[in-house]
mmCIF file of C-alpha atoms in Angstrom:
data_model
loop_
_atom_site.group_PDB
_atom_site.id
_atom_site.type_symbol
_atom_site.label_atom_id
_atom_site.label_comp_id
_atom_site.label_asym_id
_atom_site.label_seq_id
_atom_site.Cartn_x
_atom_site.Cartn_y
_atom_site.Cartn_z
ATOM 1 C CA MET A 1299 -0.102 -0.011 -0.047
ATOM 2 C CA PHE A 1300 1.208 3.318 -0.438
ATOM 3 C CA VAL A 1301 1.160 5.742 2.384
ATOM 4 C CA ASP A 1302 -0.221 9.169 3.020
ATOM 5 C CA GLN A 1303 2.884 11.492 3.233
ATOM 6 C CA THR A 1304 1.393 14.369 5.245
ATOM 7 C CA PRO A 1305 2.563 12.780 8.584
ATOM 8 C CA PHE A 1306 6.445 13.274 7.054
ATOM 9 C CA PRO A 1307 6.824 17.045 6.355
ATOM 10 C CA PHE A 1308 10.713 15.948 5.996
ATOM 11 C CA LEU A 1309 10.106 15.120 2.240
ATOM 12 C CA LYS A 1310 9.171 18.600 1.060
ATOM 13 C CA ASP A 1311 12.724 19.205 1.766
ATOM 14 C CA LEU A 1312 13.899 16.184 0.120
ATOM 15 C CA CYS A 1313 12.121 16.762 -3.054
ATOM 16 C CA GLY A 1314 13.096 20.747 -2.777
ATOM 17 C CA ALA A 1315 16.656 19.301 -3.069
ATOM 18 C CA TRP A 1316 15.951 17.245 -5.691
ATOM 19 C CA GLN A 1317 17.827 18.629 -8.843
ATOM 20 C CA ALA A 1318 20.838 18.757 -6.387
ATOM 21 C CA ILE A 1319 20.659 15.174 -5.878
ATOM 22 C CA ARG A 1320 19.993 13.918 -9.299
ATOM 23 C CA ALA A 1321 23.059 16.461 -10.384
ATOM 24 C CA GLU A 1322 25.320 13.993 -8.107
ATOM 25 C CA CYS A 1323 23.747 10.979 -9.140
ATOM 26 C CA ALA A 1324 24.500 11.620 -12.469
ATOM 27 C CA ALA A 1325 28.298 12.824 -11.671
ATOM 28 C CA LEU A 1326 28.715 9.039 -10.405
ATOM 29 C CA PRO A 1327 30.560 6.609 -12.719
ATOM 30 C CA GLY A 1328 28.456 4.032 -14.085
ATOM 31 C CA ASP A 1329 30.609 1.712 -12.779
ATOM 32 C CA ALA A 1330 30.118 2.660 -9.347
ATOM 33 C CA PHE A 1331 26.524 1.291 -9.055
ATOM 34 C CA GLU A 1332 26.126 -2.805 -8.193
ATOM 35 C CA PRO A 1333 23.624 -5.194 -8.852
ATOM 36 C CA TRP A 1334 21.117 -5.815 -6.167
ATOM 37 C CA VAL A 1335 22.108 -8.874 -4.590
ATOM 38 C CA GLN A 1336 18.979 -10.734 -4.437
ATOM 39 C CA ARG A 1337 19.070 -11.245 -8.163
ATOM 40 C CA GLU A 1338 16.562 -13.673 -8.041
ATOM 41 C CA MET A 1339 13.606 -10.709 -7.776
ATOM 42 C CA TYR A 1340 15.354 -9.760 -11.089
ATOM 43 C CA GLY A 1341 17.701 -11.182 -12.986
ATOM 44 C CA GLN A 1342 19.645 -8.140 -14.058
ATOM 45 C CA GLY A 1343 18.791 -4.488 -14.951
ATOM 46 C CA TRP A 1344 18.450 -3.397 -11.173
ATOM 47 C CA SER A 1345 21.910 -1.483 -9.463
ATOM 48 C CA THR A 1346 21.835 0.553 -6.801
ATOM 49 C CA TYR A 1347 24.863 3.313 -5.238
ATOM 50 C CA GLY A 1348 24.656 2.699 -1.572
ATOM 51 C CA LEU A 1349 24.851 5.525 0.817
ATOM 52 C CA VAL A 1350 23.504 4.134 3.898
ATOM 53 C CA ALA A 1351 23.085 0.475 4.220
ATOM 54 C CA PHE A 1352 20.886 -0.584 7.523
ATOM 55 C CA GLY A 1353 21.922 1.982 9.757
ATOM 56 C CA THR A 1354 25.214 1.954 8.663
ATOM 57 C CA ARG A 1355 26.771 5.031 6.809
ATOM 58 C CA ILE A 1356 28.701 4.547 3.590
ATOM 59 C CA GLU A 1357 31.171 7.624 4.463
ATOM 60 C CA GLU A 1358 32.784 7.469 1.070
ATOM 61 C CA ALA A 1359 29.665 7.112 -1.130
ATOM 62 C CA LEU A 1360 28.102 10.779 1.041
ATOM 63 C CA ALA A 1361 31.161 12.302 1.002
ATOM 64 C CA ALA A 1362 31.376 11.967 -2.997
ATOM 65 C CA CYS A 1363 27.475 13.224 -2.629
ATOM 66 C CA PRO A 1364 27.256 16.196 -0.234
ATOM 67 C CA HIS A 1365 23.912 17.621 -1.251
ATOM 68 C CA THR A 1366 22.678 14.168 -1.056
ATOM 69 C CA ALA A 1367 24.225 13.679 2.422
ATOM 70 C CA ALA A 1368 22.993 16.829 3.882
ATOM 71 C CA ALA A 1369 19.300 16.080 2.355
ATOM 72 C CA LEU A 1370 19.447 12.219 3.641
ATOM 73 C CA ALA A 1371 20.698 13.861 7.421
ATOM 74 C CA ARG A 1372 16.982 15.664 7.440
ATOM 75 C CA VAL A 1373 15.238 12.466 7.266
ATOM 76 C CA PRO A 1374 14.757 11.158 10.852
ATOM 77 C CA GLY A 1375 15.112 7.635 11.464
ATOM 78 C CA LEU A 1376 16.916 6.933 8.355
ATOM 79 C CA THR A 1377 17.799 3.504 7.976
ATOM 80 C CA THR A 1378 18.666 3.014 4.186
ATOM 81 C CA ALA A 1379 19.507 5.191 1.164
ATOM 82 C CA ALA A 1380 21.167 4.633 -1.722
ATOM 83 C CA PHE A 1381 20.761 5.047 -5.752
ATOM 84 C CA SER A 1382 18.439 2.947 -7.555
ATOM 85 C CA ARG A 1383 18.934 2.477 -11.115
ATOM 86 C CA LEU A 1384 16.602 0.200 -13.497
ATOM 87 C CA VAL A 1385 18.033 -0.030 -16.914
ATOM 88 C CA PRO A 1386 15.530 -0.493 -20.143
ATOM 89 C CA GLY A 1387 13.683 -4.009 -20.092
ATOM 90 C CA THR A 1388 14.110 -4.631 -16.604
ATOM 91 C CA HIS A 1389 11.123 -5.836 -14.173
ATOM 92 C CA ILE A 1390 11.880 -6.588 -10.766
ATOM 93 C CA ARG A 1391 9.085 -9.113 -10.158
ATOM 94 C CA PRO A 1392 6.147 -9.320 -7.376
ATOM 95 C CA HIS A 1393 7.989 -9.728 -4.016
ATOM 96 C CA GLU A 1394 7.786 -8.477 -0.251
ATOM 97 C CA GLY A 1395 9.926 -6.968 1.891
ATOM 98 C CA TRP A 1396 11.051 -7.987 5.354
ATOM 99 C CA VAL A 1397 11.841 -4.679 7.222
ATOM 100 C CA THR A 1398 8.527 -4.412 9.235
ATOM 101 C CA THR A 1399 9.843 -0.996 10.809
ATOM 102 C CA VAL A 1400 10.033 1.636 8.107
ATOM 103 C CA TYR A 1401 8.715 2.974 5.103
ATOM 104 C CA ARG A 1402 10.079 2.756 1.878
ATOM 105 C CA ALA A 1403 10.291 6.130 -0.063
ATOM 106 C CA HIS A 1404 11.357 6.805 -3.818
ATOM 107 C CA LEU A 1405 12.580 10.311 -4.843
ATOM 108 C CA GLY A 1406 12.212 10.401 -8.762
ATOM 109 C CA LEU A 1407 15.351 11.687 -10.122
ATOM 110 C CA VAL A 1408 15.449 10.448 -13.785
ATOM 111 C CA VAL A 1409 12.176 8.900 -14.963
ATOM 112 C CA PRO A 1410 11.841 8.188 -18.688
ATOM 113 C CA PRO A 1411 8.245 8.875 -19.915
ATOM 114 C CA GLY A 1412 6.209 5.279 -20.668
ATOM 115 C CA GLU A 1413 5.929 2.343 -19.270
ATOM 116 C CA CYS A 1414 7.566 2.708 -16.374
ATOM 117 C CA ALA A 1415 6.024 2.237 -12.913
ATOM 118 C CA LEU A 1416 6.039 0.603 -9.516
ATOM 119 C CA ARG A 1417 2.889 -1.430 -7.945
ATOM 120 C CA VAL A 1418 2.304 -1.977 -4.383
ATOM 121 C CA GLY A 1419 -0.750 -4.011 -3.248
ATOM 122 C CA GLY A 1420 -3.506 -3.340 -6.243
ATOM 123 C CA GLN A 1421 -2.061 0.437 -6.701
ATOM 124 C CA THR A 1422 -0.108 1.035 -9.526
ATOM 125 C CA ARG A 1423 2.027 4.828 -9.703
ATOM 126 C CA ALA A 1424 4.681 5.804 -12.417
ATOM 127 C CA TRP A 1425 7.080 8.056 -10.494
ATOM 128 C CA THR A 1426 7.799 11.767 -11.191
ATOM 129 C CA GLU A 1427 11.089 13.841 -11.154
ATOM 130 C CA GLY A 1428 11.145 15.389 -7.940
ATOM 131 C CA GLU A 1429 8.692 14.059 -5.868
ATOM 132 C CA THR A 1430 8.209 11.016 -3.832
ATOM 133 C CA LEU A 1431 6.499 7.955 -3.425
ATOM 134 C CA VAL A 1432 5.988 6.343 0.110
ATOM 135 C CA PHE A 1433 4.840 3.071 0.491
ATOM 136 C CA ASP A 1434 5.036 -0.715 2.741
ATOM 137 C CA ASP A 1435 7.419 -2.746 1.386
ATOM 138 C CA THR A 1436 5.776 -5.441 2.983
ATOM 139 C CA ALA A 1437 3.065 -5.327 1.057
ATOM 140 C CA GLU A 1438 3.465 -7.131 -2.683
ATOM 141 C CA HIS A 1439 5.185 -4.777 -4.854
ATOM 142 C CA GLU A 1440 7.525 -5.009 -8.402
ATOM 143 C CA ALA A 1441 8.533 -2.206 -10.321
ATOM 144 C CA TRP A 1442 9.343 -2.309 -13.891
ATOM 145 C CA ASN A 1443 10.723 0.314 -16.549
ATOM 146 C CA TYR A 1444 10.320 -0.746 -20.178
ATOM 147 C CA THR A 1445 11.274 2.482 -21.449
ATOM 148 C CA GLU A 1446 14.529 2.791 -23.842
ATOM 149 C CA ALA A 1447 15.739 4.984 -21.084
ATOM 150 C CA VAL A 1448 17.174 4.373 -17.562
ATOM 151 C CA ARG A 1449 15.127 4.966 -14.216
ATOM 152 C CA ILE A 1450 16.900 6.664 -11.489
ATOM 153 C CA VAL A 1451 15.506 7.194 -8.030
ATOM 154 C CA LEU A 1452 17.027 7.625 -4.650
ATOM 155 C CA LEU A 1453 15.643 5.120 -2.494
ATOM 156 C CA PHE A 1454 15.378 5.561 1.583
ATOM 157 C CA ASP A 1455 13.831 3.760 4.377
ATOM 158 C CA PHE A 1456 12.868 5.682 7.455
ATOM 159 C CA LEU A 1457 11.343 4.397 10.482
ATOM 160 C CA ARG A 1458 7.728 4.126 10.598
ATOM 161 C CA PRO A 1459 5.826 6.174 13.618
ATOM 162 C CA GLY A 1460 6.308 4.442 17.237
ATOM 163 C CA HIS A 1461 9.301 2.143 15.815
ATOM 164 C CA THR A 1462 12.821 2.847 17.119
ATOM 165 C CA LEU A 1463 16.563 1.986 15.703
ATOM 166 C CA ASP A 1464 16.811 -0.603 18.285
ATOM 167 C CA GLU A 1465 13.905 -2.899 16.304
ATOM 168 C CA MET A 1466 15.999 -3.332 13.522
ATOM 169 C CA ASP A 1467 14.726 -6.402 11.651
ATOM 170 C CA GLU A 1468 17.110 -9.503 10.873
ATOM 171 C CA LEU A 1469 18.292 -9.349 7.360
ATOM 172 C CA PRO A 1470 17.726 -12.260 4.634
ATOM 173 C CA PRO A 1471 21.560 -14.172 5.000
ATOM 174 C CA GLU A 1472 22.432 -13.021 0.849
ATOM 175 C CA VAL A 1473 21.591 -9.234 2.172
ATOM 176 C CA ALA A 1474 23.611 -9.604 5.382
ATOM 177 C CA ALA A 1475 26.424 -11.506 3.691
ATOM 178 C CA ALA A 1476 26.843 -8.788 1.007
ATOM 179 C CA LEU A 1477 26.776 -5.998 4.118
ATOM 180 C CA HIS A 1478 29.562 -7.861 5.925
ATOM 181 C CA ARG A 1479 31.876 -7.712 2.468
ATOM 182 C CA ARG A 1480 31.021 -3.794 2.198
ATOM 183 C CA ARG A 1481 32.122 -3.567 5.969
ATOM 184 C CA LYS A 1482 35.026 -5.085 5.384
ATOM 185 C CA GLY A 1483 36.032 -3.474 2.074
ATOM 186 C CA GLN A 1484 35.746 -6.241 -0.162
#
């Protein structure tokens, strides 16, 4: 289900910085993006540039994107953030997330016209550059980009009202292993 954004005024500030955030993302080398580890959901075509990984700041990445880092610093309860890229023809198959303590948000940065959207439960919405979509990641959802161009969003998770950082959900083994490798610098 998509979530009403009214209780989250910090989203307006983030949306106000979208062009600076997009410029920083565009300046990153293409090979800085890494395939998302749960390949069974999409095969190929989905990659991310991690900024915050389940509560752990990725300092080198944040330093490369100072406007993005400053905007994310104003998100209360931020747990995860990354630039998320879908190349043309990518379909992330229907799946359900495991993190019950957060909402997931997408800030549209590069959104090609055409068949490029996110379905959560029974609702489908297209991304819009400079605007956010907020949803419950534990609801069945899928995303696709059947256009001729790349789609990029700033994906981030923030705590749901009433939850604390002490309540972090357990990560799936493949995600935990990838995070461990990143922390070790491998």
